[in-house]
Amino acid sequence: MKKIILTGDRPTGRLHLGHYVGSLKRRVELQNSGEFDKVFIMIADAQALTDNADNPEKIRQNIIEVALDYLSCGLDPEKSTIFIQSQISELTELTFYYMDLVTVQRLQRNPTVKQEIQLRGFAENNDAGDNRPGIPVGFFCYPISQAADITAFKATTVPVGEDQEPMIEQTREIVRKFNSVYAPVLVEPDILLPDNNACRRLPGTDGKAKMSKSLGNCIYLSDCEEDVRKKVMSMYTDPLHVQVSDPGHVEGNTVFTYLDAFCCPDHFSEFWPEYASLDELKDHYRRGGLGDVKIKKFLNSVLQCQLAPIRERRKELEKDIPYVYDVLRKGSEQAREVAARTLSEVKHAMRIDYFDDEELMRSQALKFKAE
Ligand code: TRP
């Protein structure tokens, strides 16, 4: 069986370090590994609109930002098909048919949907006096649309963060249901999680659980050198580590979480040869006598050396925006062909391909003749 990757991002803002370690970096490695027959990378604008109906301009502006981030990280349009979700109308059609295979109750149980409803402050019930906005139906159903994204390309592998696990599980259920009710057309995908724990959910610079634009705790891939430095130097560390001589805590200390995610042994020989490894550095910090500023400076060097080439490529790409749109247009055309093939198999399996079905016309003609 062919090995196919599909993954994507909502274009609600520029991409940040959380996206980078959580998935972008891995995607580029997977793309270059030669292990996959096809790699599809989708800008999920239609999904972003499910809770941004009143702000299409934001989504529109961020499509190009996300595309620039993709290309500057090393996604290569020669190797990966990069496309825009809304341009593949087959995906909406598939979504509508999959809706017949999922219950409202099952969607209500989806932990990611539940959590996001809370996060966005939507009212869940019809309680009188609750003035919060209700849940948009499109938003509620986005796990089904995500199943369409994945299955349209017969993806076997979906590299995403762990918050997406319930989406992949729901997709697998839809695939099993479809294949058993109609015909074995769809492929059950596997999730591919980041292997390093610190990469699974990178906290914000303020130590809060997640980098998020609304919290203002992100380091963006497109931030300039000075902005990255300032953000690193003001990062949350260990509140109990007041004097340099105090013993410090490494767990829950954002600077160390970032080092876990970004640092490799070579960084020590290059920037801080007094230590041979992160473990040695952690031991010293725990014993006391190691100041936060020194570690932040080291982290800054580690981050800058990974961000510098990305930043440079972005500068070059920004000079040729028509090229970037061209990549997206070509990618969308290619993606559409693949999705159209799957959709026609789906319609055939569901027996709603009436005009391709000679046998149907013949048997109906006979039936009415007999009457
Ligand atoms: N829900 C994903 C996110 O918020 C984006 C997405 C949409 C996606 N469709 C997908 C990811 C299909 C993987 C596969 O990041």
Tab-separated table of C-alpha atoms and ligand atoms in Angstrom:
chain	number	residue	atom	x	y	z
A	1	MET	CA	0.000	0.000	0.000
A	2	LYS	CA	1.160	3.523	-0.750
A	3	LYS	CA	2.311	5.692	2.132
A	4	ILE	CA	0.687	9.090	2.010
A	5	ILE	CA	0.969	12.046	4.370
A	6	LEU	CA	-1.655	14.703	4.877
A	7	THR	CA	-1.548	17.455	7.425
A	8	GLY	CA	-2.268	21.143	7.706
A	9	ASP	CA	-2.783	24.289	9.719
A	10	ARG	CA	-5.490	26.861	10.194
A	11	PRO	CA	-4.394	30.194	8.746
A	12	THR	CA	-5.339	32.316	11.753
A	13	GLY	CA	-1.880	33.793	12.289
A	14	ARG	CA	1.795	33.453	11.527
A	15	LEU	CA	3.333	30.170	12.625
A	16	HIS	CA	5.385	30.039	15.814
A	17	LEU	CA	7.971	27.851	17.525
A	18	GLY	CA	5.224	25.592	18.880
A	19	HIS	CA	4.188	24.791	15.308
A	20	TYR	CA	7.816	24.357	14.349
A	21	VAL	CA	8.861	21.755	16.921
A	22	GLY	CA	5.384	20.256	17.139
A	23	SER	CA	5.084	19.499	13.451
A	24	LEU	CA	6.776	21.666	10.815
A	25	LYS	CA	10.296	20.427	11.450
A	26	ARG	CA	9.139	16.830	11.336
A	27	ARG	CA	7.187	17.402	8.144
A	28	VAL	CA	10.271	18.634	6.379
A	29	GLU	CA	12.197	15.565	7.573
A	30	LEU	CA	9.395	13.271	6.421
A	31	GLN	CA	9.203	15.041	3.089
A	32	ASN	CA	12.937	14.557	2.579
A	33	SER	CA	13.068	10.985	3.883
A	34	GLY	CA	11.870	9.543	0.596
A	35	GLU	CA	9.734	7.141	2.616
A	36	PHE	CA	6.420	8.536	1.401
A	37	ASP	CA	4.820	8.303	-1.988
A	38	LYS	CA	2.982	11.577	-1.560
A	39	VAL	CA	2.980	14.473	0.905
A	40	PHE	CA	-0.014	16.829	1.060
A	41	ILE	CA	0.171	19.998	3.142
A	42	MET	CA	-3.074	21.900	3.481
A	43	ILE	CA	-3.831	25.448	4.542
A	44	ALA	CA	-7.145	24.843	6.330
A	45	ASP	CA	-8.909	28.116	5.578
A	46	ALA	CA	-12.400	26.566	5.469
A	47	GLN	CA	-11.843	25.095	8.918
A	48	ALA	CA	-10.540	28.443	10.184
A	49	LEU	CA	-13.751	30.067	8.923
A	50	THR	CA	-15.890	27.761	11.072
A	51	ASP	CA	-15.249	30.041	14.038
A	52	ASN	CA	-14.201	33.174	12.152
A	53	ALA	CA	-17.252	33.662	9.950
A	54	ASP	CA	-17.242	37.398	10.652
A	55	ASN	CA	-13.562	37.816	9.881
A	56	PRO	CA	-12.758	36.343	6.477
A	57	GLU	CA	-10.194	39.066	5.858
A	58	LYS	CA	-8.033	37.755	8.695
A	59	ILE	CA	-8.012	34.284	7.157
A	60	ARG	CA	-7.346	35.695	3.686
A	61	GLN	CA	-4.330	37.678	4.920
A	62	ASN	CA	-2.855	34.774	6.821
A	63	ILE	CA	-2.888	32.310	3.935
A	64	ILE	CA	0.191	33.936	2.479
A	65	GLU	CA	1.856	34.189	5.920
A	66	VAL	CA	1.437	30.465	6.482
A	67	ALA	CA	2.618	29.660	2.958
A	68	LEU	CA	5.733	31.802	3.518
A	69	ASP	CA	6.372	30.037	6.827
A	70	TYR	CA	6.011	26.635	5.127
A	71	LEU	CA	8.407	27.401	2.308
A	72	SER	CA	10.953	29.099	4.540
A	73	CYS	CA	11.039	26.057	6.835
A	74	GLY	CA	11.975	23.886	3.890
A	75	LEU	CA	8.708	22.478	2.591
A	76	ASP	CA	9.490	22.036	-1.064
A	77	PRO	CA	6.735	22.309	-3.679
A	78	GLU	CA	8.660	19.836	-5.840
A	79	LYS	CA	8.262	17.217	-3.142
A	80	SER	CA	5.081	18.234	-1.312
A	81	THR	CA	1.728	19.339	-2.650
A	82	ILE	CA	0.853	22.544	-0.791
A	83	PHE	CA	-2.759	23.619	-1.265
A	84	ILE	CA	-5.682	25.659	0.063
A	85	GLN	CA	-8.596	23.707	1.537
A	86	SER	CA	-11.442	25.921	0.257
A	87	GLN	CA	-10.288	25.483	-3.337
A	88	ILE	CA	-11.057	21.762	-3.214
A	89	SER	CA	-14.851	21.743	-3.323
A	90	GLU	CA	-14.790	17.919	-3.255
A	91	LEU	CA	-13.887	18.181	0.420
A	92	THR	CA	-17.158	19.906	1.261
A	93	GLU	CA	-19.070	17.318	-0.683
A	94	LEU	CA	-17.392	14.446	1.159
A	95	THR	CA	-18.075	16.183	4.467
A	96	PHE	CA	-21.785	16.253	3.735
A	97	TYR	CA	-21.943	12.522	3.065
A	98	TYR	CA	-19.820	11.659	6.118
A	99	MET	CA	-22.260	13.643	8.264
A	100	ASP	CA	-24.731	10.796	7.781
A	101	LEU	CA	-22.307	8.445	9.534
A	102	VAL	CA	-21.728	10.473	12.712
A	103	THR	CA	-24.126	11.233	15.544
A	104	VAL	CA	-24.523	14.551	17.310
A	105	GLN	CA	-23.771	12.695	20.547
A	106	ARG	CA	-20.469	11.403	19.192
A	107	LEU	CA	-19.407	14.914	18.187
A	108	GLN	CA	-20.387	16.220	21.606
A	109	ARG	CA	-18.061	13.676	23.167
A	110	ASN	CA	-15.052	14.719	21.067
A	111	PRO	CA	-12.647	16.071	23.740
A	112	THR	CA	-11.007	18.611	21.433
A	113	VAL	CA	-14.363	20.020	20.333
A	114	LYS	CA	-15.515	20.168	23.961
A	115	GLN	CA	-12.394	22.005	25.007
A	116	GLU	CA	-12.541	24.424	22.111
A	117	ILE	CA	-16.182	25.241	22.820
A	118	GLN	CA	-15.109	26.237	26.344
A	119	LEU	CA	-12.117	28.154	25.084
A	120	ARG	CA	-14.165	30.168	22.606
A	121	GLY	CA	-16.899	30.883	25.149
A	122	PHE	CA	-19.783	29.422	23.131
A	123	ALA	CA	-23.020	28.691	25.027
A	124	GLU	CA	-23.598	24.937	25.091
A	125	ASN	CA	-27.258	24.800	26.034
A	126	ASN	CA	-30.424	26.766	25.427
A	127	ASP	CA	-30.489	28.204	28.947
A	128	ALA	CA	-32.537	31.367	29.180
A	129	GLY	CA	-30.420	34.350	30.130
A	130	ASP	CA	-27.218	32.931	28.684
A	131	ASN	CA	-26.099	35.709	26.388
A	132	ARG	CA	-23.057	33.978	24.978
A	133	PRO	CA	-23.097	33.162	21.268
A	134	GLY	CA	-24.147	29.613	20.394
A	135	ILE	CA	-21.986	27.025	18.663
A	136	PRO	CA	-21.819	27.464	14.875
A	137	VAL	CA	-22.931	24.205	13.230
A	138	GLY	CA	-19.935	24.310	10.898
A	139	PHE	CA	-17.621	24.562	13.874
A	140	PHE	CA	-19.348	21.709	15.667
A	141	CYS	CA	-18.919	19.546	12.577
A	142	TYR	CA	-15.327	20.381	11.791
A	143	PRO	CA	-14.058	16.952	12.911
A	144	ILE	CA	-16.141	15.521	10.060
A	145	SER	CA	-14.665	17.991	7.621
A	146	GLN	CA	-11.233	17.005	8.901
A	147	ALA	CA	-12.071	13.369	8.164
A	148	ALA	CA	-12.872	14.471	4.619
A	149	ASP	CA	-9.498	16.264	4.352
A	150	ILE	CA	-7.641	13.154	5.410
A	151	THR	CA	-9.595	10.516	3.495
A	152	ALA	CA	-9.873	12.483	0.239
A	153	PHE	CA	-6.147	11.921	-0.190
A	154	LYS	CA	-6.213	8.386	1.227
A	155	ALA	CA	-3.664	9.530	3.784
A	156	THR	CA	-2.038	6.749	5.787
A	157	THR	CA	-0.096	9.059	8.078
A	158	VAL	CA	-1.176	12.301	9.734
A	159	PRO	CA	1.647	14.109	11.559
A	160	VAL	CA	-0.013	16.432	14.105
A	161	GLY	CA	0.180	17.530	17.729
A	162	GLU	CA	-1.459	15.482	20.443
A	163	ASP	CA	-4.426	17.885	20.659
A	164	GLN	CA	-5.451	16.428	17.290
A	165	GLU	CA	-5.614	12.830	18.521
A	166	PRO	CA	-9.423	12.853	18.953
A	167	MET	CA	-9.773	14.112	15.360
A	168	ILE	CA	-7.795	11.213	13.967
A	169	GLU	CA	-9.751	8.760	16.122
A	170	GLN	CA	-13.001	10.197	14.809
A	171	THR	CA	-11.688	9.943	11.242
A	172	ARG	CA	-10.826	6.284	11.787
A	173	GLU	CA	-14.358	5.612	13.008
A	174	ILE	CA	-15.845	7.304	9.953
A	175	VAL	CA	-13.600	5.241	7.678
A	176	ARG	CA	-14.608	1.973	9.352
A	177	LYS	CA	-18.262	2.895	9.207
A	178	PHE	CA	-18.121	3.964	5.570
A	179	ASN	CA	-16.185	0.880	4.502
A	180	SER	CA	-18.556	-1.491	6.288
A	181	VAL	CA	-21.797	0.221	5.220
A	182	TYR	CA	-20.850	0.868	1.581
A	183	ALA	CA	-17.590	-0.554	0.224
A	184	PRO	CA	-13.927	-0.590	1.275
A	185	VAL	CA	-12.942	2.631	-0.450
A	186	LEU	CA	-11.407	4.676	2.377
A	187	VAL	CA	-8.074	4.280	4.170
A	188	GLU	CA	-7.742	4.328	7.961
A	189	PRO	CA	-5.017	6.828	8.869
A	190	ASP	CA	-2.458	6.637	11.673
A	191	ILE	CA	-1.477	9.631	13.743
A	192	LEU	CA	2.224	10.466	13.918
A	193	LEU	CA	3.025	12.336	17.131
A	194	PRO	CA	6.227	14.274	17.835
A	195	ASP	CA	8.683	11.878	19.490
A	196	ASN	CA	10.187	14.339	21.983
A	197	ASN	CA	7.873	15.093	24.908
A	198	ALA	CA	8.855	18.753	25.143
A	199	CYS	CA	7.863	19.119	21.480
A	200	ARG	CA	4.353	17.809	21.983
A	201	ARG	CA	3.092	20.918	23.668
A	202	LEU	CA	5.553	23.747	23.807
A	203	PRO	CA	4.519	26.213	26.522
A	204	GLY	CA	4.359	29.949	25.861
A	205	THR	CA	7.224	32.214	26.918
A	206	ASP	CA	5.168	33.061	30.028
A	207	GLY	CA	5.086	29.383	31.069
A	208	LYS	CA	1.378	29.004	30.223
A	209	ALA	CA	0.365	25.655	28.766
A	210	LYS	CA	0.429	26.633	25.112
A	211	MET	CA	1.751	29.262	22.742
A	212	SER	CA	-1.207	31.250	21.635
A	213	LYS	CA	-1.565	34.493	19.807
A	214	SER	CA	-4.284	35.771	22.139
A	215	LEU	CA	-2.006	35.270	25.156
A	216	GLY	CA	0.845	37.148	23.464
A	217	ASN	CA	3.341	34.487	24.534
A	218	CYS	CA	4.598	33.317	21.127
A	219	ILE	CA	7.935	33.413	19.406
A	220	TYR	CA	7.123	33.574	15.697
A	221	LEU	CA	9.247	32.032	12.975
A	222	SER	CA	9.198	35.416	11.277
A	223	ASP	CA	10.260	37.414	14.386
A	224	CYS	CA	13.469	39.375	13.864
A	225	GLU	CA	16.622	38.472	15.800
A	226	GLU	CA	16.172	41.267	18.347
A	227	ASP	CA	12.514	40.336	19.073
A	228	VAL	CA	13.480	36.717	19.678
A	229	ARG	CA	16.264	37.826	22.024
A	230	LYS	CA	13.940	40.100	24.017
A	231	LYS	CA	11.314	37.389	24.317
A	232	VAL	CA	13.874	34.839	25.494
A	233	MET	CA	15.429	37.202	28.031
A	234	SER	CA	12.035	37.884	29.612
A	235	MET	CA	10.962	34.235	29.729
A	236	TYR	CA	9.324	32.625	32.728
A	237	THR	CA	11.734	30.432	34.709
A	238	ASP	CA	11.619	29.156	38.288
A	239	PRO	CA	9.937	31.621	40.690
A	240	LEU	CA	11.719	29.980	43.638
A	241	HIS	CA	15.150	30.549	42.126
A	242	VAL	CA	15.684	34.051	43.492
A	243	GLN	CA	19.415	34.183	44.249
A	244	VAL	CA	21.882	32.661	41.837
A	245	SER	CA	23.046	30.435	44.698
A	246	ASP	CA	19.534	29.055	45.322
A	247	PRO	CA	18.859	25.535	44.083
A	248	GLY	CA	16.677	25.708	40.959
A	249	HIS	CA	13.848	23.652	39.522
A	250	VAL	CA	14.028	22.340	36.016
A	251	GLU	CA	10.518	20.886	35.759
A	252	GLY	CA	7.986	23.497	34.695
A	253	ASN	CA	10.847	25.870	33.980
A	254	THR	CA	10.105	27.168	30.493
A	255	VAL	CA	13.714	27.852	29.581
A	256	PHE	CA	14.582	24.214	30.196
A	257	THR	CA	11.493	22.972	28.397
A	258	TYR	CA	12.626	24.944	25.356
A	259	LEU	CA	16.141	23.542	25.679
A	260	ASP	CA	14.633	20.046	25.804
A	261	ALA	CA	12.846	20.809	22.570
A	262	PHE	CA	15.566	22.662	20.645
A	263	CYS	CA	18.994	21.930	22.016
A	264	CYS	CA	21.365	19.226	20.769
A	265	PRO	CA	24.872	18.282	22.026
A	266	ASP	CA	26.553	20.256	19.216
A	267	HIS	CA	25.055	23.438	20.613
A	268	PHE	CA	27.116	22.958	23.769
A	269	SER	CA	30.415	22.591	21.957
A	270	GLU	CA	29.544	25.614	19.851
A	271	PHE	CA	28.088	28.010	22.424
A	272	TRP	CA	28.846	26.733	25.926
A	273	PRO	CA	31.726	24.251	26.058
A	274	GLU	CA	31.809	24.310	29.896
A	275	TYR	CA	28.979	21.781	29.753
A	276	ALA	CA	28.918	18.572	27.772
A	277	SER	CA	25.190	18.023	27.794
A	278	LEU	CA	21.816	19.316	28.870
A	279	ASP	CA	21.836	16.846	31.773
A	280	GLU	CA	25.026	18.390	33.145
A	281	LEU	CA	23.528	21.863	32.847
A	282	LYS	CA	20.352	20.748	34.608
A	283	ASP	CA	22.355	19.170	37.434
A	284	HIS	CA	24.240	22.380	38.022
A	285	TYR	CA	21.008	24.404	38.011
A	286	ARG	CA	19.421	22.051	40.527
A	287	ARG	CA	22.447	22.307	42.842
A	288	GLY	CA	22.337	26.100	42.700
A	289	GLY	CA	24.960	28.622	41.626
A	290	LEU	CA	23.778	28.988	38.040
A	291	GLY	CA	21.942	32.175	37.037
A	292	ASP	CA	18.945	32.346	34.691
A	293	VAL	CA	20.515	35.018	32.495
A	294	LYS	CA	23.330	32.707	31.409
A	295	ILE	CA	20.919	29.971	30.452
A	296	LYS	CA	18.687	32.394	28.604
A	297	LYS	CA	21.668	33.632	26.620
A	298	PHE	CA	22.485	30.062	25.699
A	299	LEU	CA	18.875	29.353	24.719
A	300	ASN	CA	18.907	32.494	22.609
A	301	SER	CA	21.978	31.237	20.722
A	302	VAL	CA	20.358	27.833	20.226
A	303	LEU	CA	17.141	29.362	18.875
A	304	GLN	CA	18.863	31.956	16.699
A	305	CYS	CA	20.966	29.339	14.963
A	306	GLN	CA	17.834	27.417	13.988
A	307	LEU	CA	15.780	30.480	13.116
A	308	ALA	CA	18.413	32.386	11.113
A	309	PRO	CA	18.227	30.248	7.947
A	310	ILE	CA	14.410	30.243	8.110
A	311	ARG	CA	14.380	34.028	8.452
A	312	GLU	CA	16.758	34.441	5.516
A	313	ARG	CA	14.705	32.226	3.228
A	314	ARG	CA	11.572	34.121	4.214
A	315	LYS	CA	13.197	37.453	3.265
A	316	GLU	CA	13.974	36.038	-0.180
A	317	LEU	CA	10.485	34.599	-0.683
A	318	GLU	CA	8.823	37.852	0.388
A	319	LYS	CA	10.415	39.434	-2.694
A	320	ASP	CA	8.429	37.117	-4.960
A	321	ILE	CA	4.882	36.823	-3.638
A	322	PRO	CA	3.444	35.916	-7.082
A	323	TYR	CA	5.664	32.817	-6.997
A	324	VAL	CA	4.156	31.816	-3.643
A	325	TYR	CA	0.610	32.171	-4.993
A	326	ASP	CA	1.671	30.161	-8.010
A	327	VAL	CA	2.853	27.337	-5.752
A	328	LEU	CA	-0.530	27.384	-4.005
A	329	ARG	CA	-2.495	27.438	-7.251
A	330	LYS	CA	-0.578	24.528	-8.766
A	331	GLY	CA	-0.770	22.585	-5.516
A	332	SER	CA	-4.510	23.158	-5.321
A	333	GLU	CA	-4.979	21.940	-8.896
A	334	GLN	CA	-3.050	18.746	-8.155
A	335	ALA	CA	-4.867	18.173	-4.876
A	336	ARG	CA	-8.206	18.653	-6.573
A	337	GLU	CA	-7.550	15.879	-9.068
A	338	VAL	CA	-6.789	13.428	-6.284
A	339	ALA	CA	-9.815	14.438	-4.204
A	340	ALA	CA	-12.081	14.198	-7.257
A	341	ARG	CA	-11.004	10.603	-7.824
A	342	THR	CA	-11.817	9.666	-4.242
A	343	LEU	CA	-15.143	11.482	-4.374
A	344	SER	CA	-16.194	9.554	-7.449
A	345	GLU	CA	-15.272	6.264	-5.753
A	346	VAL	CA	-17.281	7.375	-2.723
A	347	LYS	CA	-20.317	8.246	-4.812
A	348	HIS	CA	-20.057	4.963	-6.633
A	349	ALA	CA	-19.885	3.050	-3.337
A	350	MET	CA	-22.909	5.001	-2.063
A	351	ARG	CA	-24.718	4.289	-5.305
A	352	ILE	CA	-25.337	7.933	-6.064
A	353	ASP	CA	-23.496	7.869	-9.381
A	354	TYR	CA	-26.797	7.567	-11.283
A	355	PHE	CA	-25.658	8.750	-14.688
A	356	ASP	CA	-22.661	6.431	-14.763
A	357	ASP	CA	-24.882	3.490	-13.941
A	358	GLU	CA	-26.181	1.876	-17.137
A	359	GLU	CA	-27.610	-1.017	-15.170
A	360	LEU	CA	-29.748	1.328	-13.070
A	361	MET	CA	-31.335	2.919	-16.128
A	362	ARG	CA	-31.968	-0.451	-17.743
A	363	SER	CA	-33.574	-1.985	-14.657
A	364	GLN	CA	-35.742	1.063	-13.994
A	365	ALA	CA	-36.941	1.010	-17.587
A	366	LEU	CA	-37.859	-2.667	-17.245
A	367	LYS	CA	-39.622	-2.089	-13.931
A	368	PHE	CA	-41.917	0.580	-15.350
A	369	LYS	CA	-42.570	-1.437	-18.496
A	370	ALA	CA	-43.738	-4.349	-16.320
A	371	GLU	CA	-46.116	-2.074	-14.446
B	1	TRP	N1	-7.249	20.977	12.948
B	1	TRP	C1	-5.902	21.205	12.528
B	1	TRP	C2	-5.314	22.282	13.433
B	1	TRP	O1	-6.056	23.043	14.035
B	1	TRP	C3	-5.797	21.658	11.088
B	1	TRP	C4	-6.304	20.629	10.126
B	1	TRP	C5	-7.401	20.708	9.328
B	1	TRP	C6	-5.725	19.347	9.874
B	1	TRP	N2	-7.560	19.603	8.604
B	1	TRP	C7	-6.562	18.728	8.906
B	1	TRP	C8	-4.628	18.660	10.383
B	1	TRP	C9	-6.316	17.418	8.452
B	1	TRP	C10	-4.368	17.369	9.911
B	1	TRP	C11	-5.219	16.752	8.970
B	1	TRP	O2	-4.114	22.391	13.535
